[in-house]
Coordinates of C-alpha atoms in Angstrom, one line a residue:
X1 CA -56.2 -98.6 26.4
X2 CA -57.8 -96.6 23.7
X3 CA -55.9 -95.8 20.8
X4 CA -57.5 -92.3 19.0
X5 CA -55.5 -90.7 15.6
X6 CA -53.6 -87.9 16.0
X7 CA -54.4 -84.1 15.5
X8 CA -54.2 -80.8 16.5
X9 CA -56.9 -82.3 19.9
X10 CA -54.3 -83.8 21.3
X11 CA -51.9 -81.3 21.2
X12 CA -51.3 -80.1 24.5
X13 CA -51.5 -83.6 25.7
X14 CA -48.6 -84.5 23.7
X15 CA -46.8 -81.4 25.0
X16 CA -47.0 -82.1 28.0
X17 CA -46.2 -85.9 27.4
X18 CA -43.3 -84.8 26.0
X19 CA -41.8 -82.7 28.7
X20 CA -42.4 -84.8 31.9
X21 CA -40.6 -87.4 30.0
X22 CA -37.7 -86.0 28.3
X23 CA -38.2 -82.0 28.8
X24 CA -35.1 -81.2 30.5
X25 CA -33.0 -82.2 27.6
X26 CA -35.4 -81.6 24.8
X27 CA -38.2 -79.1 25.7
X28 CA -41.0 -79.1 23.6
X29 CA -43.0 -76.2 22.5
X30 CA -46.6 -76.0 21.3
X31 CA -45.5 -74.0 18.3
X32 CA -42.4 -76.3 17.6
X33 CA -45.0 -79.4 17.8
X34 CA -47.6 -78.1 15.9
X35 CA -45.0 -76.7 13.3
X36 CA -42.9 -80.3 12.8
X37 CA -45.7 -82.7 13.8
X38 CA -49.0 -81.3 12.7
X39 CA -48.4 -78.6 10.1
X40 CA -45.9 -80.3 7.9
X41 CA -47.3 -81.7 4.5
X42 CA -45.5 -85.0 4.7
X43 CA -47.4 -86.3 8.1
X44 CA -49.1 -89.3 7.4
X45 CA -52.3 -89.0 9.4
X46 CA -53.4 -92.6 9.0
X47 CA -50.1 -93.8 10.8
X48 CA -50.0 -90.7 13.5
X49 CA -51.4 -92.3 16.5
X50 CA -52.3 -91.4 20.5
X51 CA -52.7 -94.4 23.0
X52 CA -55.0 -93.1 26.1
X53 CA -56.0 -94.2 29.4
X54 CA -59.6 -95.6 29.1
X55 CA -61.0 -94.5 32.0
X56 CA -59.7 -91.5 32.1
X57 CA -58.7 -90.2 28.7
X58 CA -54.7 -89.7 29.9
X59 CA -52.5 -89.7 27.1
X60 CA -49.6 -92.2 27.5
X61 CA -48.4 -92.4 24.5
X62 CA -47.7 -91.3 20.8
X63 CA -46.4 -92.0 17.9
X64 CA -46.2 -89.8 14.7
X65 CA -45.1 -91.1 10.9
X66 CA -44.4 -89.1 8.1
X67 CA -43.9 -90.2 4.3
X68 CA -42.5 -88.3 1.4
X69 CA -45.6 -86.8 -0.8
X70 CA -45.8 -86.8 -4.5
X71 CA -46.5 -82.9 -4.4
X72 CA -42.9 -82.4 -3.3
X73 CA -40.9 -80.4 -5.9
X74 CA -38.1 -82.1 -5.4
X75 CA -37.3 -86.2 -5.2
X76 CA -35.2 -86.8 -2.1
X77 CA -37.2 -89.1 0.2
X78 CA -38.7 -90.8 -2.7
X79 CA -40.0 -94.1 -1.6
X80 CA -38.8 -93.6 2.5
X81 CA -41.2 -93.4 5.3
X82 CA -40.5 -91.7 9.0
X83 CA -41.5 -92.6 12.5
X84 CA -40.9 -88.8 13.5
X85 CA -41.7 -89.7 17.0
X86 CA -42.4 -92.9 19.4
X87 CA -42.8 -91.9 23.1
X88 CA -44.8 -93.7 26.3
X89 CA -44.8 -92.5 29.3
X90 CA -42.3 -94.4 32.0
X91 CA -45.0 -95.6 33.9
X92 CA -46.8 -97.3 31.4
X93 CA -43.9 -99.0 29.4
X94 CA -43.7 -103.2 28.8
X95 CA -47.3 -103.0 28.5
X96 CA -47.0 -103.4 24.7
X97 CA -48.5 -99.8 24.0
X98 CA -45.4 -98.9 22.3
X99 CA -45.3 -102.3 20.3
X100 CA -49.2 -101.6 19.1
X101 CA -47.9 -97.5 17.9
X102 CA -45.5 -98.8 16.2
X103 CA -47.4 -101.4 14.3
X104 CA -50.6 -99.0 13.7
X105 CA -47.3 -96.5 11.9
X106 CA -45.6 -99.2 9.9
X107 CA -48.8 -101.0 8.7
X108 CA -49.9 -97.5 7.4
X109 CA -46.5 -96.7 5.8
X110 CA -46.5 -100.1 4.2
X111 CA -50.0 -99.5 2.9
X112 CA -48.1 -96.8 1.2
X113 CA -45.9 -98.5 -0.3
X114 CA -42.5 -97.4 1.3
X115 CA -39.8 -98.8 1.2
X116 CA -37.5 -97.9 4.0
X117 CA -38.6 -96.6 7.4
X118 CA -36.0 -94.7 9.2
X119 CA -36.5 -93.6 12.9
X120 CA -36.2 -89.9 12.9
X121 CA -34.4 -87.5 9.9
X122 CA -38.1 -87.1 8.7
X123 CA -38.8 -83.8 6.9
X124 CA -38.9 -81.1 9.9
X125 CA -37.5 -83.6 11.9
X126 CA -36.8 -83.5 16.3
X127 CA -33.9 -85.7 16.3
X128 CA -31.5 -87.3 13.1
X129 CA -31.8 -90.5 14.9
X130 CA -32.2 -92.3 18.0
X131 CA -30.2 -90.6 21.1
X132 CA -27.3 -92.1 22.9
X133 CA -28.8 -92.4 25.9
X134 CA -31.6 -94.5 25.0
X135 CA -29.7 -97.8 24.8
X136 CA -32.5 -100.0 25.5
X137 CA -34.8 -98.3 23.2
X138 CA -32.0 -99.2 20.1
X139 CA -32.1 -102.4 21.3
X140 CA -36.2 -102.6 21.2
X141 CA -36.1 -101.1 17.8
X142 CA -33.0 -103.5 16.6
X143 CA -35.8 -106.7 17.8
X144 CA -38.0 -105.5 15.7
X145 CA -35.8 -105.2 12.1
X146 CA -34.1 -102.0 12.5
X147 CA -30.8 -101.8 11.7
X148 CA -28.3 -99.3 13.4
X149 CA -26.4 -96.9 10.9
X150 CA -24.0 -93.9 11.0
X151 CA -23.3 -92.0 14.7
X152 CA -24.5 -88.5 14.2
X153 CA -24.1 -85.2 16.6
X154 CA -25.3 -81.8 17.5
X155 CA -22.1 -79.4 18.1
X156 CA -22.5 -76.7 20.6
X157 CA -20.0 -73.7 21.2
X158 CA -20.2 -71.8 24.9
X159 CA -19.4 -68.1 24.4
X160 CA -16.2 -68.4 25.5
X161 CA -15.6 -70.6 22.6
X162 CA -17.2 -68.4 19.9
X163 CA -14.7 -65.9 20.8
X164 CA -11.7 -68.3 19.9
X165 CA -10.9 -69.2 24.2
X166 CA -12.0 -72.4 24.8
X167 CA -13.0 -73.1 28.4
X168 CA -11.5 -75.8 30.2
X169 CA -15.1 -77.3 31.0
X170 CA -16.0 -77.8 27.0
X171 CA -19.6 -77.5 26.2
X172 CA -21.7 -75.1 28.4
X173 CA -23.8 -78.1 29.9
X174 CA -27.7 -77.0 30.6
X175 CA -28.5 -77.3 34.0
X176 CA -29.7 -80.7 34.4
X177 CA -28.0 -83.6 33.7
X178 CA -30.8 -85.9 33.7
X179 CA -31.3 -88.0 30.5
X180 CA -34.4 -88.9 29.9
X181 CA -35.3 -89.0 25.8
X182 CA -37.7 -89.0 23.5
X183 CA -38.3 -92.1 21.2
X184 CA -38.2 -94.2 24.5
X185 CA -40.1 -96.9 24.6
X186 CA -38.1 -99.5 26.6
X187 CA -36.9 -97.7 30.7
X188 CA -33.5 -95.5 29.4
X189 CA -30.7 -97.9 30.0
X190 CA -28.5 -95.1 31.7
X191 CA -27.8 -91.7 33.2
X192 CA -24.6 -91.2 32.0
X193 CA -23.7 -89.2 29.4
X194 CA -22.9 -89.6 26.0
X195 CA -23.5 -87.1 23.7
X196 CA -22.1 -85.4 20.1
X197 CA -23.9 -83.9 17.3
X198 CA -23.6 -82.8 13.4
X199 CA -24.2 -80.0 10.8
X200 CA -26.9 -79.2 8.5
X201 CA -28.8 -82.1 7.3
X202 CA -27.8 -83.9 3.8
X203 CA -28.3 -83.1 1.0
X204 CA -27.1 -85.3 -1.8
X205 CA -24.4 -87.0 0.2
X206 CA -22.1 -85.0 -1.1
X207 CA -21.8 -81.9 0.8
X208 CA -18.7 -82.3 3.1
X209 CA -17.4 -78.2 3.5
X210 CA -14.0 -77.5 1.9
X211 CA -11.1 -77.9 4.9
X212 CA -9.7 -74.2 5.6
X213 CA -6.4 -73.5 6.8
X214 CA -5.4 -72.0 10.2
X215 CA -4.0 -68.9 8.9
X216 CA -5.5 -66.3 6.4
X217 CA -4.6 -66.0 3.0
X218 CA -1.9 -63.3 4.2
X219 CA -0.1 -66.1 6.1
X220 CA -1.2 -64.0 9.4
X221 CA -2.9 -65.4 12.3
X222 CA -6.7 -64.8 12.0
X223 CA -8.5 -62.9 15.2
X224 CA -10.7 -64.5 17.0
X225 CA -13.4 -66.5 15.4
X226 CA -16.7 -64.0 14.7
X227 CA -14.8 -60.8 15.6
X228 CA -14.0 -60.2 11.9
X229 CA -15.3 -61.3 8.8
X230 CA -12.7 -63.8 6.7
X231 CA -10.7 -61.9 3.7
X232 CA -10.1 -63.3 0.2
X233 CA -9.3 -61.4 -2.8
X234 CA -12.0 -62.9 -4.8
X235 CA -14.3 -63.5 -2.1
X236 CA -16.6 -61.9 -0.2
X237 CA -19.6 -62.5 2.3
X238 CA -22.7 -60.9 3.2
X239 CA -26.0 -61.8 4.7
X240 CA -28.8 -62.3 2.1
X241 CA -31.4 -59.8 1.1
X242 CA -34.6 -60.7 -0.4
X243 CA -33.9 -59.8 -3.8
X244 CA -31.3 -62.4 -2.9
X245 CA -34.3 -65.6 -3.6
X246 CA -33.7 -66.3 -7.1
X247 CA -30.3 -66.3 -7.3
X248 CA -30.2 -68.4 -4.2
X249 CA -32.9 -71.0 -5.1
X250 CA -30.8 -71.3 -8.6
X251 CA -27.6 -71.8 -6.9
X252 CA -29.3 -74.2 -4.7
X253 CA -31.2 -76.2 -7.8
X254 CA -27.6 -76.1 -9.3
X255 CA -25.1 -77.6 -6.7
X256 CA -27.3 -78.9 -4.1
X257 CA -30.9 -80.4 -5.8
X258 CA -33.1 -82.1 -2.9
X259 CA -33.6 -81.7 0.8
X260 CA -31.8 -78.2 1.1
X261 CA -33.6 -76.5 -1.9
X262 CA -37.0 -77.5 -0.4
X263 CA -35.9 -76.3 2.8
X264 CA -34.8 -72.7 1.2
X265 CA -38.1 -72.8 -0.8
X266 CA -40.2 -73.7 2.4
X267 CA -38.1 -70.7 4.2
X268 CA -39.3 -68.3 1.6
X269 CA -42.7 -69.6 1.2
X270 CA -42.6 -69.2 4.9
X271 CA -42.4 -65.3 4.4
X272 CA -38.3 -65.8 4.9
X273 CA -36.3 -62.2 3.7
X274 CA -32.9 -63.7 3.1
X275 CA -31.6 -63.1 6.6
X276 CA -31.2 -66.4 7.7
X277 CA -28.7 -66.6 5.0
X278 CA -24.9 -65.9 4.3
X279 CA -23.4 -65.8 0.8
X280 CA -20.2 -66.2 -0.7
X281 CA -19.8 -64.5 -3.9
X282 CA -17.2 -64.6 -6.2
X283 CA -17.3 -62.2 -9.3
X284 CA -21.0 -61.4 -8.0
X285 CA -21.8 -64.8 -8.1
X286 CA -23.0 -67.1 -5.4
X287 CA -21.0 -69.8 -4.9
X288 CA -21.3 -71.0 -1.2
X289 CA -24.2 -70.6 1.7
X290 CA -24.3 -71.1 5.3
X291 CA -27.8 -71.3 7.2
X292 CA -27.8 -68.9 10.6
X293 CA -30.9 -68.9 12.8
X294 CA -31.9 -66.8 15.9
X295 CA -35.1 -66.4 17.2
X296 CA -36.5 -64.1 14.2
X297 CA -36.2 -66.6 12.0
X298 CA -39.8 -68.1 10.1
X299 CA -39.4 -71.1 11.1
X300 CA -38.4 -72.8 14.3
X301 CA -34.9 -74.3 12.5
X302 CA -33.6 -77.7 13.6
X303 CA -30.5 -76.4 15.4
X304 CA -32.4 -73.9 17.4
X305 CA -35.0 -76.5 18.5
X306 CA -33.6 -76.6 22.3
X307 CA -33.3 -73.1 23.0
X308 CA -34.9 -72.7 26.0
X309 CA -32.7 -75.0 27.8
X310 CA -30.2 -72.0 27.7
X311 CA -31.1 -68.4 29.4
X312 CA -29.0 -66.7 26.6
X313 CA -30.7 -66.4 22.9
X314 CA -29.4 -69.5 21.4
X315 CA -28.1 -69.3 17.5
X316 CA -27.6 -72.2 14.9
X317 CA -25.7 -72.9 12.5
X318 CA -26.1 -75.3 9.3
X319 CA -26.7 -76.4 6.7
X320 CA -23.7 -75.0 4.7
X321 CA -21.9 -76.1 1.4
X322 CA -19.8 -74.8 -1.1
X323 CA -20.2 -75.1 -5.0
X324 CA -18.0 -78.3 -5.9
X325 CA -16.1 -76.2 -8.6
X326 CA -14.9 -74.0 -5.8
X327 CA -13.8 -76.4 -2.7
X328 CA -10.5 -76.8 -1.3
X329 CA -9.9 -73.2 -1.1
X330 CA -10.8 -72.8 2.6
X331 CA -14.1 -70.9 1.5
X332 CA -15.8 -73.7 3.5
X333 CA -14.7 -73.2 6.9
X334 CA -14.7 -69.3 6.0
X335 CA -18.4 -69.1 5.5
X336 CA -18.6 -70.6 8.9
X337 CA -16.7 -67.7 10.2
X338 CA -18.7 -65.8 8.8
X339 CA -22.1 -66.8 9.6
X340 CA -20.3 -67.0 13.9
X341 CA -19.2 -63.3 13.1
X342 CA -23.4 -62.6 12.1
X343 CA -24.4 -64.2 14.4
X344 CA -22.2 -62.7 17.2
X345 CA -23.3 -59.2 15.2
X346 CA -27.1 -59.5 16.4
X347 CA -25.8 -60.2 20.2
X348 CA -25.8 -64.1 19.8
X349 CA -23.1 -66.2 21.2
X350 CA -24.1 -69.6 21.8
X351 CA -24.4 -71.2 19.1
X352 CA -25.2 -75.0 18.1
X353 CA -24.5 -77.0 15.0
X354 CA -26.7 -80.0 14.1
X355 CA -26.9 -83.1 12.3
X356 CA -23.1 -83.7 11.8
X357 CA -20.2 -86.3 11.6
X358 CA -17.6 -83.1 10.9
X359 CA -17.0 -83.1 14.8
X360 CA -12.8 -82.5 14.0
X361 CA -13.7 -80.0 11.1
X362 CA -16.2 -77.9 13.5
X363 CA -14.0 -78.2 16.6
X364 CA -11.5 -76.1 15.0
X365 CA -13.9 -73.1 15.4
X366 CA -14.4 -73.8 18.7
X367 CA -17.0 -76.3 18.9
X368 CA -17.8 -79.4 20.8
X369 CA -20.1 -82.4 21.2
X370 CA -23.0 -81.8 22.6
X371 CA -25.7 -84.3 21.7
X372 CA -25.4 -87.9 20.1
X373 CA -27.4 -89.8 17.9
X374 CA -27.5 -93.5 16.3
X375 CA -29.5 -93.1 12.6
X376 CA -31.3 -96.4 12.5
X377 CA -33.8 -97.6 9.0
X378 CA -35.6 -101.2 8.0
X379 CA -36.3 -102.4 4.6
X380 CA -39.7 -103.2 3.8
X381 CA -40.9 -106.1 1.4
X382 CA -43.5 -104.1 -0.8
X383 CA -45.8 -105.6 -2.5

């Protein structure tokens, strides 16, 4: 076994890696590969590795890490490391390959000086953590220091659900139900099931979206989730504009400093107009976000990763949060209903939520589990 770094050579290889072994749940793309895995600033080259077939120069295996980089304008990350990816193929596994990536990616991250590796959650991560179904890979990783943290989930609503009529059946499945993941190293320890999922990624911690209230401010019944936009007195929402940036990246520096401002300044960087945006304003000021993503978006966003396991356009929905100052007013779950009701304005209506433990808050709009993940991390003894 040869073991070569990792760059843009190897890229098809890895595509097509990735899709014989866990494809029909997670389908990879060139562009989404080269965008998370190549492209991103944070990749750690020296600890981004492919194992190949001597003889004749098959890849079987990769594993990519990424670190948090002193040129990032913001501090969250600061001192963590990522194994973005692990994968070997099934038919070369307990030959120790994935035990020698692994190694060649912490030993570079050490180097480093991180101190905490967590598997997946990375900067332009694939997946918050390791997925349910890979039981045996958890227990591989848990052998070798890491230690198993929060559950997290990826929501998904069918259309029948965006409209406010749940369907009997819940989700609407893909059309395989063949689990096979990525970050597999061990053989998947089952077939069966079990999935959920969770909105937006983190910010500070902090960011749990007000709880709204089943009935408008009128005491009325509200229609149909996404047929109307919600109604406050002192309240309204609107998709963004790009005149929109500064006022956003203020409000963003302001009530939620770290991971989501760096994604809204990458977004505009990115060449983003404001679109992928919706804004609560109160007294012309913005006081609450929600993220919406369709298939015009800049950049290939985390909760529309997947799309092409559906033959409908696929929307997403997350991150979201509310000013703290103006919570527990129901503007939380109303900016949800009003990114669905955008979202449902451009034709879209499947729509999936990741990154999220909210599953009750988000299930009130009609959304359900979809994909599960464990988050797992190890301490490192830096020098």
């Amino acid at each position: 076994m040869e073991y070569h770094p990792w760059s843009s050579k190897w890229l098809d290889a890895v595509c097509q890696l990735w899709n014989e072994q866990c494809g029909d749940r997670f389908p990879m793309r060139p562009e989404l590969l080269r965008q998370n895995s190549l492209d991103d600033p944070h990749l750690l080259p020296e600890g981004s590795w492919v194992a190949v077939e001597k003889e004749n120069q098959r890849l079987v295996g990769v594993v990519i890490a990424k670190k948090w980089s002193e040129a990032d304008p913001v501090t969250w990350g600061k001192g963590s490391g990522w194994i973005q990816a692990l994968l070997v193929d099934r038919a070369c596994r307990r030959q120790g390959i994935g035990a020698e990536l692994l190694k060649r990616a912490e030993s570079a991250l050490f180097q480093q000086n991180v101190e905490k590796i967590s598997l997946g959650s990375d900067w332009w991560h694939y997946f918050p953590g390791v997925p349910d179904e890979e039981q045996e890979t958890m227990r591989w990783a848990e052998k070798r220091g890491y230690i198993a943290g929060k559950q997290l989930f990826d929501l998904i609503s069918s259309p029948e659900e965006t409209a406010g009529n749940r369907s009997a059946s819940g989700v609407g499945q893909p059309a395989t139900g063949k689990e096979q993941l990525a970050f597999s190293v061990g053989q998947p320890a089952t077939g069966k099931e079990q999935l959920a999922f969770s909105v937006g990624q983190p910010a500070t911690g902090k960011e749990r979206p007000a709880s709204g209230v089943e009935q408008s401010v009128s005491g009325k019944e509200r229609p149909a989730f996404g047929t109307e936009l919600p109604t406050f007195a002192e309240v309204t929402f609107r998709e963004g504009k790009p005149e929109d940036r500064d006022a956003l990246m203020a409000f963003f520096n302001r009530c939620f400093p770290g991971r989501w401002e760096y994604e809204a300044l990458c977004y505009f960087e990115k060449g983003g107009t404001g679109r992928e945006f919706v804004l609560a304003e109160k007294n012309g000021e913005i006081i609450g976000f929600c993220r919406i993503n369709d298939d015009r978006s800049p950049i290939i966003a985390q909760n529309v990763y997947w799309a092409p396991l559906f033959a409908d356009e696929l929307g997403g929905i997350g991150p979201l949060g509310i000013d703290p100052q103006e919570r527990k007013f129901g503007y939380g779950r109303a900016v949800v209903e009003a990114g669905i009701y955008f979202l449902r304005q451009r034709g879209i209506e499947r729509i999936c939520i990741d990154w999220t433990d909210l599953v009750d808050f988000y299930r009130k709009l009609g959304f359900e589990v979809w994909k599960g993940y464990r988050s797992y991390s190890k301490i490192l003894n830096v020098r």
